[in-house]
PDB file of C-alpha atoms in Angstrom:
ATOM      1  CA  UNK V 107     -11.035  14.883   5.985  1.00  0.00           C
ATOM      2  CA  UNK V 108      -8.798  13.315   3.371  1.00  0.00           C
ATOM      3  CA  UNK V 109     -10.693  11.455   0.669  1.00  0.00           C
ATOM      4  CA  UNK V 110      -9.566   9.675  -2.488  1.00  0.00           C
ATOM      5  CA  UNK V 111     -12.425   8.690  -4.787  1.00  0.00           C
ATOM      6  CA  UNK V 112     -11.640   6.329  -7.627  1.00  0.00           C
ATOM      7  CA  UNK V 113     -13.430   5.535 -10.878  1.00  0.00           C
ATOM      8  CA  UNK V 114     -12.825   3.895 -14.210  1.00  0.00           C
ATOM      9  CA  UNK V 115     -12.397   0.166 -13.607  1.00  0.00           C
ATOM     10  CA  UNK V 116     -14.215  -2.611 -15.408  1.00  0.00           C
ATOM     11  CA  UNK V 117     -13.954  -5.618 -17.690  1.00  0.00           C
ATOM     12  CA  UNK V 118     -11.726  -5.432 -20.753  1.00  0.00           C
ATOM     13  CA  UNK V 119     -10.346  -7.927 -23.234  1.00  0.00           C
ATOM     14  CA  UNK V 120      -6.682  -8.821 -23.358  1.00  0.00           C
ATOM     15  CA  UNK V 121      -4.811  -6.190 -25.367  1.00  0.00           C
ATOM     16  CA  UNK V 122      -7.353  -3.511 -24.512  1.00  0.00           C
ATOM     17  CA  UNK V 123      -7.034  -0.232 -22.631  1.00  0.00           C
ATOM     18  CA  UNK V 124      -8.539   1.410 -19.559  1.00  0.00           C
ATOM     19  CA  UNK V 125      -8.023   4.692 -17.754  1.00  0.00           C
ATOM     20  CA  UNK V 126      -8.368   4.909 -13.994  1.00  0.00           C
ATOM     21  CA  UNK V 127      -9.048   8.156 -12.174  1.00  0.00           C
ATOM     22  CA  UNK V 128      -8.644   9.239  -8.560  1.00  0.00           C
ATOM     23  CA  UNK V 129      -9.982  12.566  -7.292  1.00  0.00           C
ATOM     24  CA  UNK V 130      -8.561  13.903  -4.058  1.00  0.00           C
ATOM     25  CA  UNK V 131      -9.998  16.212  -1.416  1.00  0.00           C
ATOM     26  CA  UNK V 132      -9.196  17.284   2.120  1.00  0.00           C
ATOM     27  CA  UNK V 133      -5.509  18.068   1.569  1.00  0.00           C
ATOM     28  CA  UNK V 134      -3.323  20.168  -0.718  1.00  0.00           C
ATOM     29  CA  UNK V 135      -3.064  17.689  -3.576  1.00  0.00           C
ATOM     30  CA  UNK V 136      -0.265  19.513  -5.398  1.00  0.00           C
ATOM     31  CA  UNK V 137       2.090  19.099  -2.437  1.00  0.00           C
ATOM     32  CA  UNK V 138       2.133  15.291  -2.395  1.00  0.00           C
ATOM     33  CA  UNK V 139       3.525  12.602  -4.633  1.00  0.00           C
ATOM     34  CA  UNK V 140       0.830  10.073  -5.523  1.00  0.00           C
ATOM     35  CA  UNK V 141       0.921   6.373  -6.238  1.00  0.00           C
ATOM     36  CA  UNK V 142      -0.954   3.437  -7.684  1.00  0.00           C
ATOM     37  CA  UNK V 143      -0.835   0.087  -5.878  1.00  0.00           C
ATOM     38  CA  UNK V 144      -2.628  -3.065  -7.020  1.00  0.00           C
ATOM     39  CA  UNK V 145      -3.807  -6.319  -5.500  1.00  0.00           C
ATOM     40  CA  UNK V 146      -4.602  -9.399  -7.568  1.00  0.00           C
ATOM     41  CA  UNK V 147      -7.576 -11.461  -6.325  1.00  0.00           C
ATOM     42  CA  UNK V 148      -6.630 -13.249  -3.109  1.00  0.00           C
ATOM     43  CA  UNK V 149      -3.042 -12.009  -3.343  1.00  0.00           C
ATOM     44  CA  UNK V 150      -0.797  -9.422  -1.721  1.00  0.00           C
ATOM     45  CA  UNK V 151      -0.028  -5.817  -2.577  1.00  0.00           C
ATOM     46  CA  UNK V 152       2.153  -4.635  -5.476  1.00  0.00           C
ATOM     47  CA  UNK V 153       3.339  -1.073  -6.028  1.00  0.00           C
ATOM     48  CA  UNK V 154       2.666   0.032  -9.615  1.00  0.00           C
ATOM     49  CA  UNK V 155       3.696   3.628 -10.178  1.00  0.00           C
ATOM     50  CA  UNK V 156       4.474   6.985  -8.538  1.00  0.00           C
ATOM     51  CA  UNK V 157       4.346  10.577  -9.763  1.00  0.00           C
ATOM     52  CA  UNK V 158       5.992  13.658  -8.301  1.00  0.00           C
ATOM     53  CA  UNK V 159       4.120  16.712  -7.081  1.00  0.00           C
ATOM     54  CA  UNK V 160       4.467  18.555 -10.375  1.00  0.00           C
ATOM     55  CA  UNK V 161       4.136  15.502 -12.585  1.00  0.00           C
ATOM     56  CA  UNK V 162       7.544  15.949 -14.194  1.00  0.00           C
ATOM     57  CA  UNK V 163       8.953  12.785 -12.634  1.00  0.00           C
ATOM     58  CA  UNK V 164       7.444   9.293 -12.680  1.00  0.00           C
ATOM     59  CA  UNK V 165       8.560   5.781 -11.847  1.00  0.00           C
ATOM     60  CA  UNK V 166       6.850   2.561 -12.843  1.00  0.00           C
ATOM     61  CA  UNK V 167       7.239  -1.081 -11.836  1.00  0.00           C
ATOM     62  CA  UNK V 168       9.000  -3.290 -14.367  1.00  0.00           C
ATOM     63  CA  UNK V 169       5.898  -5.503 -14.593  1.00  0.00           C
ATOM     64  CA  UNK V 170       3.930  -2.686 -16.280  1.00  0.00           C
ATOM     65  CA  UNK V 171       6.656  -0.483 -17.728  1.00  0.00           C
ATOM     66  CA  UNK V 172       5.949   0.635 -21.268  1.00  0.00           C
ATOM     67  CA  UNK V 173       2.241  -0.243 -20.927  1.00  0.00           C
ATOM     68  CA  UNK V 174       0.984   1.878 -17.999  1.00  0.00           C
ATOM     69  CA  UNK V 175       1.357   5.658 -17.679  1.00  0.00           C
ATOM     70  CA  UNK V 176       0.686   7.670 -14.537  1.00  0.00           C
ATOM     71  CA  UNK V 177      -0.281  11.329 -14.771  1.00  0.00           C
ATOM     72  CA  UNK V 178      -1.934  14.050 -12.715  1.00  0.00           C
ATOM     73  CA  UNK V 179      -3.854  17.297 -13.119  1.00  0.00           C
ATOM     74  CA  UNK V 180      -3.285  19.494 -10.077  1.00  0.00           C
ATOM     75  CA  UNK V 181      -5.945  21.962 -11.242  1.00  0.00           C
ATOM     76  CA  UNK V 182      -8.508  19.175 -10.872  1.00  0.00           C
ATOM     77  CA  UNK V 183      -6.930  17.398  -7.868  1.00  0.00           C
ATOM     78  CA  UNK V 184      -6.885  14.316 -10.045  1.00  0.00           C
ATOM     79  CA  UNK V 185      -4.572  11.355 -10.539  1.00  0.00           C
ATOM     80  CA  UNK V 186      -4.762   9.014 -13.525  1.00  0.00           C
ATOM     81  CA  UNK V 187      -3.457   5.650 -14.667  1.00  0.00           C
ATOM     82  CA  UNK V 188      -3.608   4.926 -18.376  1.00  0.00           C
ATOM     83  CA  UNK V 189      -3.365   1.167 -18.900  1.00  0.00           C
ATOM     84  CA  UNK V 190      -2.647  -0.140 -22.402  1.00  0.00           C
ATOM     85  CA  UNK V 191      -1.928  -3.612 -23.790  1.00  0.00           C
ATOM     86  CA  UNK V 192      -3.652  -5.156 -20.800  1.00  0.00           C
ATOM     87  CA  UNK V 193      -2.943  -8.770 -19.927  1.00  0.00           C
ATOM     88  CA  UNK V 194      -4.789 -11.337 -17.832  1.00  0.00           C
ATOM     89  CA  UNK V 195      -2.135 -10.943 -15.118  1.00  0.00           C
ATOM     90  CA  UNK V 196      -3.089  -7.267 -14.748  1.00  0.00           C
ATOM     91  CA  UNK V 197      -6.421  -8.349 -13.240  1.00  0.00           C
ATOM     92  CA  UNK V 198      -6.496  -6.742  -9.813  1.00  0.00           C
ATOM     93  CA  UNK V 199      -8.030  -4.152  -7.561  1.00  0.00           C
ATOM     94  CA  UNK V 200      -6.164  -0.911  -8.182  1.00  0.00           C
ATOM     95  CA  UNK V 201      -5.737   1.623  -5.378  1.00  0.00           C
ATOM     96  CA  UNK V 202      -4.543   5.186  -5.540  1.00  0.00           C
ATOM     97  CA  UNK V 203      -2.515   6.108  -2.477  1.00  0.00           C
ATOM     98  CA  UNK V 204      -1.184   9.348  -1.057  1.00  0.00           C
ATOM     99  CA  UNK V 205       2.419   9.548  -0.062  1.00  0.00           C
ATOM    100  CA  UNK V 206       2.972   9.716   3.707  1.00  0.00           C
ATOM    101  CA  UNK V 207       5.553  12.131   5.075  1.00  0.00           C
ATOM    102  CA  UNK V 208       8.179   9.499   5.707  1.00  0.00           C
ATOM    103  CA  UNK V 209      10.708   8.309   3.171  1.00  0.00           C
ATOM    104  CA  UNK V 210      12.239  10.022   0.185  1.00  0.00           C
ATOM    105  CA  UNK V 211      10.630  10.332  -3.244  1.00  0.00           C
ATOM    106  CA  UNK V 212      10.062   8.095  -5.157  1.00  0.00           C
ATOM    107  CA  UNK V 213      10.018   5.539  -2.338  1.00  0.00           C
ATOM    108  CA  UNK V 214       7.386   6.135   0.312  1.00  0.00           C
ATOM    109  CA  UNK V 215       4.744   4.595   2.469  1.00  0.00           C
ATOM    110  CA  UNK V 216       1.105   5.557   2.045  1.00  0.00           C
ATOM    111  CA  UNK V 217      -1.162   7.154   4.618  1.00  0.00           C
ATOM    112  CA  UNK V 218      -4.423   7.423   2.673  1.00  0.00           C
ATOM    113  CA  UNK V 219      -5.875   5.075   0.083  1.00  0.00           C
ATOM    114  CA  UNK V 220      -8.747   5.191  -2.355  1.00  0.00           C
ATOM    115  CA  UNK V 221     -11.563   2.690  -2.123  1.00  0.00           C
ATOM    116  CA  UNK V 222     -10.108   0.573  -4.914  1.00  0.00           C
ATOM    117  CA  UNK V 223     -11.407  -0.220  -8.382  1.00  0.00           C
ATOM    118  CA  UNK V 224     -11.479  -3.656  -9.977  1.00  0.00           C
ATOM    119  CA  UNK V 225      -9.882  -4.183 -13.363  1.00  0.00           C
ATOM    120  CA  UNK V 226     -10.680  -7.556 -14.946  1.00  0.00           C
ATOM    121  CA  UNK V 227      -8.862  -8.601 -18.100  1.00  0.00           C
ATOM    122  CA  UNK V 228     -10.330 -11.524 -20.005  1.00  0.00           C
ATOM    123  CA  UNK V 229      -7.901 -13.769 -21.896  1.00  0.00           C
TER     124      UNK V 229
ATOM    125  CA  UNK J 671      14.598  -5.819  -5.214  1.00  0.00           C
ATOM    126  CA  UNK J 672      14.230  -6.220  -1.458  1.00  0.00           C
ATOM    127  CA  UNK J 673      12.153  -9.305  -0.635  1.00  0.00           C
ATOM    128  CA  UNK J 674      10.120  -9.218   2.585  1.00  0.00           C
ATOM    129  CA  UNK J 675       9.153 -12.502   4.222  1.00  0.00           C
ATOM    130  CA  UNK J 676       6.393 -12.421   6.824  1.00  0.00           C
ATOM    131  CA  UNK J 677       5.783 -15.094   9.423  1.00  0.00           C
ATOM    132  CA  UNK J 678       3.695 -16.838  10.373  1.00  0.00           C
ATOM    133  CA  UNK J 679       1.327 -16.953   7.402  1.00  0.00           C
ATOM    134  CA  UNK J 680      -1.603 -17.415   9.783  1.00  0.00           C
ATOM    135  CA  UNK J 681      -1.865 -16.610  13.468  1.00  0.00           C
ATOM    136  CA  UNK J 682      -4.816 -18.081  15.381  1.00  0.00           C
ATOM    137  CA  UNK J 683      -5.469 -16.219  18.622  1.00  0.00           C
ATOM    138  CA  UNK J 684      -8.294 -15.262  20.959  1.00  0.00           C
ATOM    139  CA  UNK J 685      -9.418 -11.726  21.828  1.00  0.00           C
ATOM    140  CA  UNK J 686      -7.286 -10.341  24.644  1.00  0.00           C
ATOM    141  CA  UNK J 687      -4.193 -12.296  23.616  1.00  0.00           C
ATOM    142  CA  UNK J 688      -0.928 -10.802  22.406  1.00  0.00           C
ATOM    143  CA  UNK J 689      -0.025 -11.026  18.706  1.00  0.00           C
ATOM    144  CA  UNK J 690       3.551 -10.958  17.461  1.00  0.00           C
ATOM    145  CA  UNK J 691       4.094 -10.704  13.690  1.00  0.00           C
ATOM    146  CA  UNK J 692       7.490 -10.902  12.011  1.00  0.00           C
ATOM    147  CA  UNK J 693       8.850  -9.341   8.820  1.00  0.00           C
ATOM    148  CA  UNK J 694      12.318 -10.265   7.587  1.00  0.00           C
ATOM    149  CA  UNK J 695      14.067  -8.434   4.739  1.00  0.00           C
ATOM    150  CA  UNK J 696      16.476  -9.922   2.203  1.00  0.00           C
ATOM    151  CA  UNK J 697      18.835  -6.994   2.798  1.00  0.00           C
ATOM    152  CA  UNK J 698      19.223  -4.323   5.409  1.00  0.00           C
ATOM    153  CA  UNK J 699      16.612  -1.551   5.421  1.00  0.00           C
ATOM    154  CA  UNK J 700      18.411   1.677   6.215  1.00  0.00           C
ATOM    155  CA  UNK J 701      16.735   4.490   8.125  1.00  0.00           C
ATOM    156  CA  UNK J 702      14.190   1.859   9.257  1.00  0.00           C
ATOM    157  CA  UNK J 703      11.993   2.710   6.279  1.00  0.00           C
ATOM    158  CA  UNK J 704       9.511  -0.026   7.054  1.00  0.00           C
ATOM    159  CA  UNK J 705       5.738   0.282   7.423  1.00  0.00           C
ATOM    160  CA  UNK J 706       2.920  -1.966   8.594  1.00  0.00           C
ATOM    161  CA  UNK J 707      -0.632  -1.993   7.221  1.00  0.00           C
ATOM    162  CA  UNK J 708      -3.879  -3.639   8.287  1.00  0.00           C
ATOM    163  CA  UNK J 709      -6.364  -4.810   5.669  1.00  0.00           C
ATOM    164  CA  UNK J 710      -9.863  -6.134   6.249  1.00  0.00           C
ATOM    165  CA  UNK J 711     -11.879  -7.960   3.560  1.00  0.00           C
ATOM    166  CA  UNK J 712     -13.181  -5.625   0.883  1.00  0.00           C
ATOM    167  CA  UNK J 713     -11.325  -2.628   2.306  1.00  0.00           C
ATOM    168  CA  UNK J 714      -8.224  -0.692   1.397  1.00  0.00           C
ATOM    169  CA  UNK J 715      -5.117  -1.119   3.541  1.00  0.00           C
ATOM    170  CA  UNK J 716      -4.730   1.177   6.548  1.00  0.00           C
ATOM    171  CA  UNK J 717      -1.355   2.510   7.628  1.00  0.00           C
ATOM    172  CA  UNK J 718      -0.543   1.467  11.207  1.00  0.00           C
ATOM    173  CA  UNK J 719       3.194   1.993  11.659  1.00  0.00           C
ATOM    174  CA  UNK J 720       5.861   3.874   9.682  1.00  0.00           C
ATOM    175  CA  UNK J 721       9.607   4.237  10.186  1.00  0.00           C
ATOM    176  CA  UNK J 722       9.445   0.818  11.874  1.00  0.00           C
ATOM    177  CA  UNK J 723       8.098   2.141  15.184  1.00  0.00           C
ATOM    178  CA  UNK J 724       6.052   5.340  14.719  1.00  0.00           C
ATOM    179  CA  UNK J 725       2.286   4.987  14.998  1.00  0.00           C
ATOM    180  CA  UNK J 726       0.243   6.624  12.278  1.00  0.00           C
ATOM    181  CA  UNK J 727      -2.441   9.170  13.139  1.00  0.00           C
ATOM    182  CA  UNK J 728      -5.345   7.687  15.087  1.00  0.00           C
ATOM    183  CA  UNK J 729      -3.784   4.258  15.633  1.00  0.00           C
ATOM    184  CA  UNK J 730      -4.374   2.843  19.141  1.00  0.00           C
ATOM    185  CA  UNK J 731      -1.341   2.345  21.351  1.00  0.00           C
ATOM    186  CA  UNK J 732      -1.938  -1.403  21.564  1.00  0.00           C
ATOM    187  CA  UNK J 733      -0.169  -1.487  18.159  1.00  0.00           C
ATOM    188  CA  UNK J 734       3.606  -1.155  18.320  1.00  0.00           C
ATOM    189  CA  UNK J 735       6.447  -1.728  15.899  1.00  0.00           C
ATOM    190  CA  UNK J 736      10.082  -2.519  16.528  1.00  0.00           C
ATOM    191  CA  UNK J 737      13.211  -3.732  14.806  1.00  0.00           C
ATOM    192  CA  UNK J 738      15.996  -2.570  12.534  1.00  0.00           C
ATOM    193  CA  UNK J 739      18.279  -3.849   9.820  1.00  0.00           C
ATOM    194  CA  UNK J 740      16.589  -6.964   8.454  1.00  0.00           C
ATOM    195  CA  UNK J 741      14.257  -8.010  11.295  1.00  0.00           C
ATOM    196  CA  UNK J 742      11.075  -6.183  12.208  1.00  0.00           C
ATOM    197  CA  UNK J 743       8.116  -6.961  14.463  1.00  0.00           C
ATOM    198  CA  UNK J 744       4.546  -5.744  14.790  1.00  0.00           C
ATOM    199  CA  UNK J 745       3.031  -6.382  18.210  1.00  0.00           C
ATOM    200  CA  UNK J 746      -0.620  -6.073  19.145  1.00  0.00           C
ATOM    201  CA  UNK J 747      -0.612  -6.078  22.935  1.00  0.00           C
ATOM    202  CA  UNK J 748      -4.192  -7.258  23.476  1.00  0.00           C
ATOM    203  CA  UNK J 749      -6.297  -8.242  20.510  1.00  0.00           C
ATOM    204  CA  UNK J 750      -9.646  -6.521  20.116  1.00  0.00           C
ATOM    205  CA  UNK J 751     -12.375  -8.083  17.915  1.00  0.00           C
ATOM    206  CA  UNK J 752     -11.727  -5.465  15.215  1.00  0.00           C
ATOM    207  CA  UNK J 753      -8.021  -6.411  14.988  1.00  0.00           C
ATOM    208  CA  UNK J 754      -8.629  -9.713  13.219  1.00  0.00           C
ATOM    209  CA  UNK J 755      -7.405  -8.972   9.705  1.00  0.00           C
ATOM    210  CA  UNK J 756      -4.460  -9.392   7.337  1.00  0.00           C
ATOM    211  CA  UNK J 757      -1.284  -7.442   8.097  1.00  0.00           C
ATOM    212  CA  UNK J 758       1.362  -6.439   5.555  1.00  0.00           C
ATOM    213  CA  UNK J 759       4.826  -4.996   5.979  1.00  0.00           C
ATOM    214  CA  UNK J 760       6.313  -2.711   3.314  1.00  0.00           C
ATOM    215  CA  UNK J 761       9.815  -1.336   2.781  1.00  0.00           C
ATOM    216  CA  UNK J 762      10.413   2.023   1.160  1.00  0.00           C
ATOM    217  CA  UNK J 763      14.176   2.396   1.269  1.00  0.00           C
ATOM    218  CA  UNK J 764      14.180   1.392  -2.408  1.00  0.00           C
ATOM    219  CA  UNK J 765      11.511   0.561  -4.978  1.00  0.00           C
ATOM    220  CA  UNK J 766       8.620  -0.322  -2.653  1.00  0.00           C
ATOM    221  CA  UNK J 767       7.857  -3.962  -1.936  1.00  0.00           C
ATOM    222  CA  UNK J 768       5.397  -5.674   0.383  1.00  0.00           C
ATOM    223  CA  UNK J 769       5.469  -8.877   2.365  1.00  0.00           C
ATOM    224  CA  UNK J 770       2.984 -11.605   1.508  1.00  0.00           C
ATOM    225  CA  UNK J 771       0.873 -10.908   4.606  1.00  0.00           C
ATOM    226  CA  UNK J 772      -0.022 -12.500   7.942  1.00  0.00           C
ATOM    227  CA  UNK J 773      -3.634 -13.424   8.560  1.00  0.00           C
ATOM    228  CA  UNK J 774      -4.601 -12.914  12.197  1.00  0.00           C
ATOM    229  CA  UNK J 775      -7.700 -15.050  12.705  1.00  0.00           C
ATOM    230  CA  UNK J 776      -9.971 -15.808  15.628  1.00  0.00           C
ATOM    231  CA  UNK J 777      -9.106 -19.053  17.375  1.00  0.00           C
TER     232      UNK J 777
END
């Protein structure tokens, strides 16, 4: 059974940093590109970032470019999102999501999602 | 950026009725790289449909997707109590974007 277990959210002041983690099980983690998607309170979904299977290629949404960094450790089946210079508008539930088979990297749909972790940035 | 517009914003129906949800793209989506997700309160989204019309693993056949180019539809043939939720479309032909969602609520 595929499982994505997230950790690392919380409350932080504007300008602060947080690191999110996502540990995968139930599939061969190193074979799949992985993503972060976020959802502001009461709002829709926004893709944040994607990383290739080996980690040597990443793409990031313009809204967080230069502030957020995605990375992975295939030896630990782990995905990370380092978030720096956080702003109030970054307040959201952040989901890690596994690439589904359809589509071409870096643009995919997502067949499994983590449980989500709330990041709250105070002004 | 491809903008996806979903309609209606809210759909009020009774169990057993048919639901038809629309997703319109600001430009053509080649290869029908469009997906549909269901999201219930406090839960992560669940993939229902990919490639516009292919059901994801374990999705009941009352869910179907259709369309091409700029106009796509998600149909739920007969609503079950567990189907009342918010539905999002997503394109992945370019940098991924999502529609704003359709809330299917109990009438």
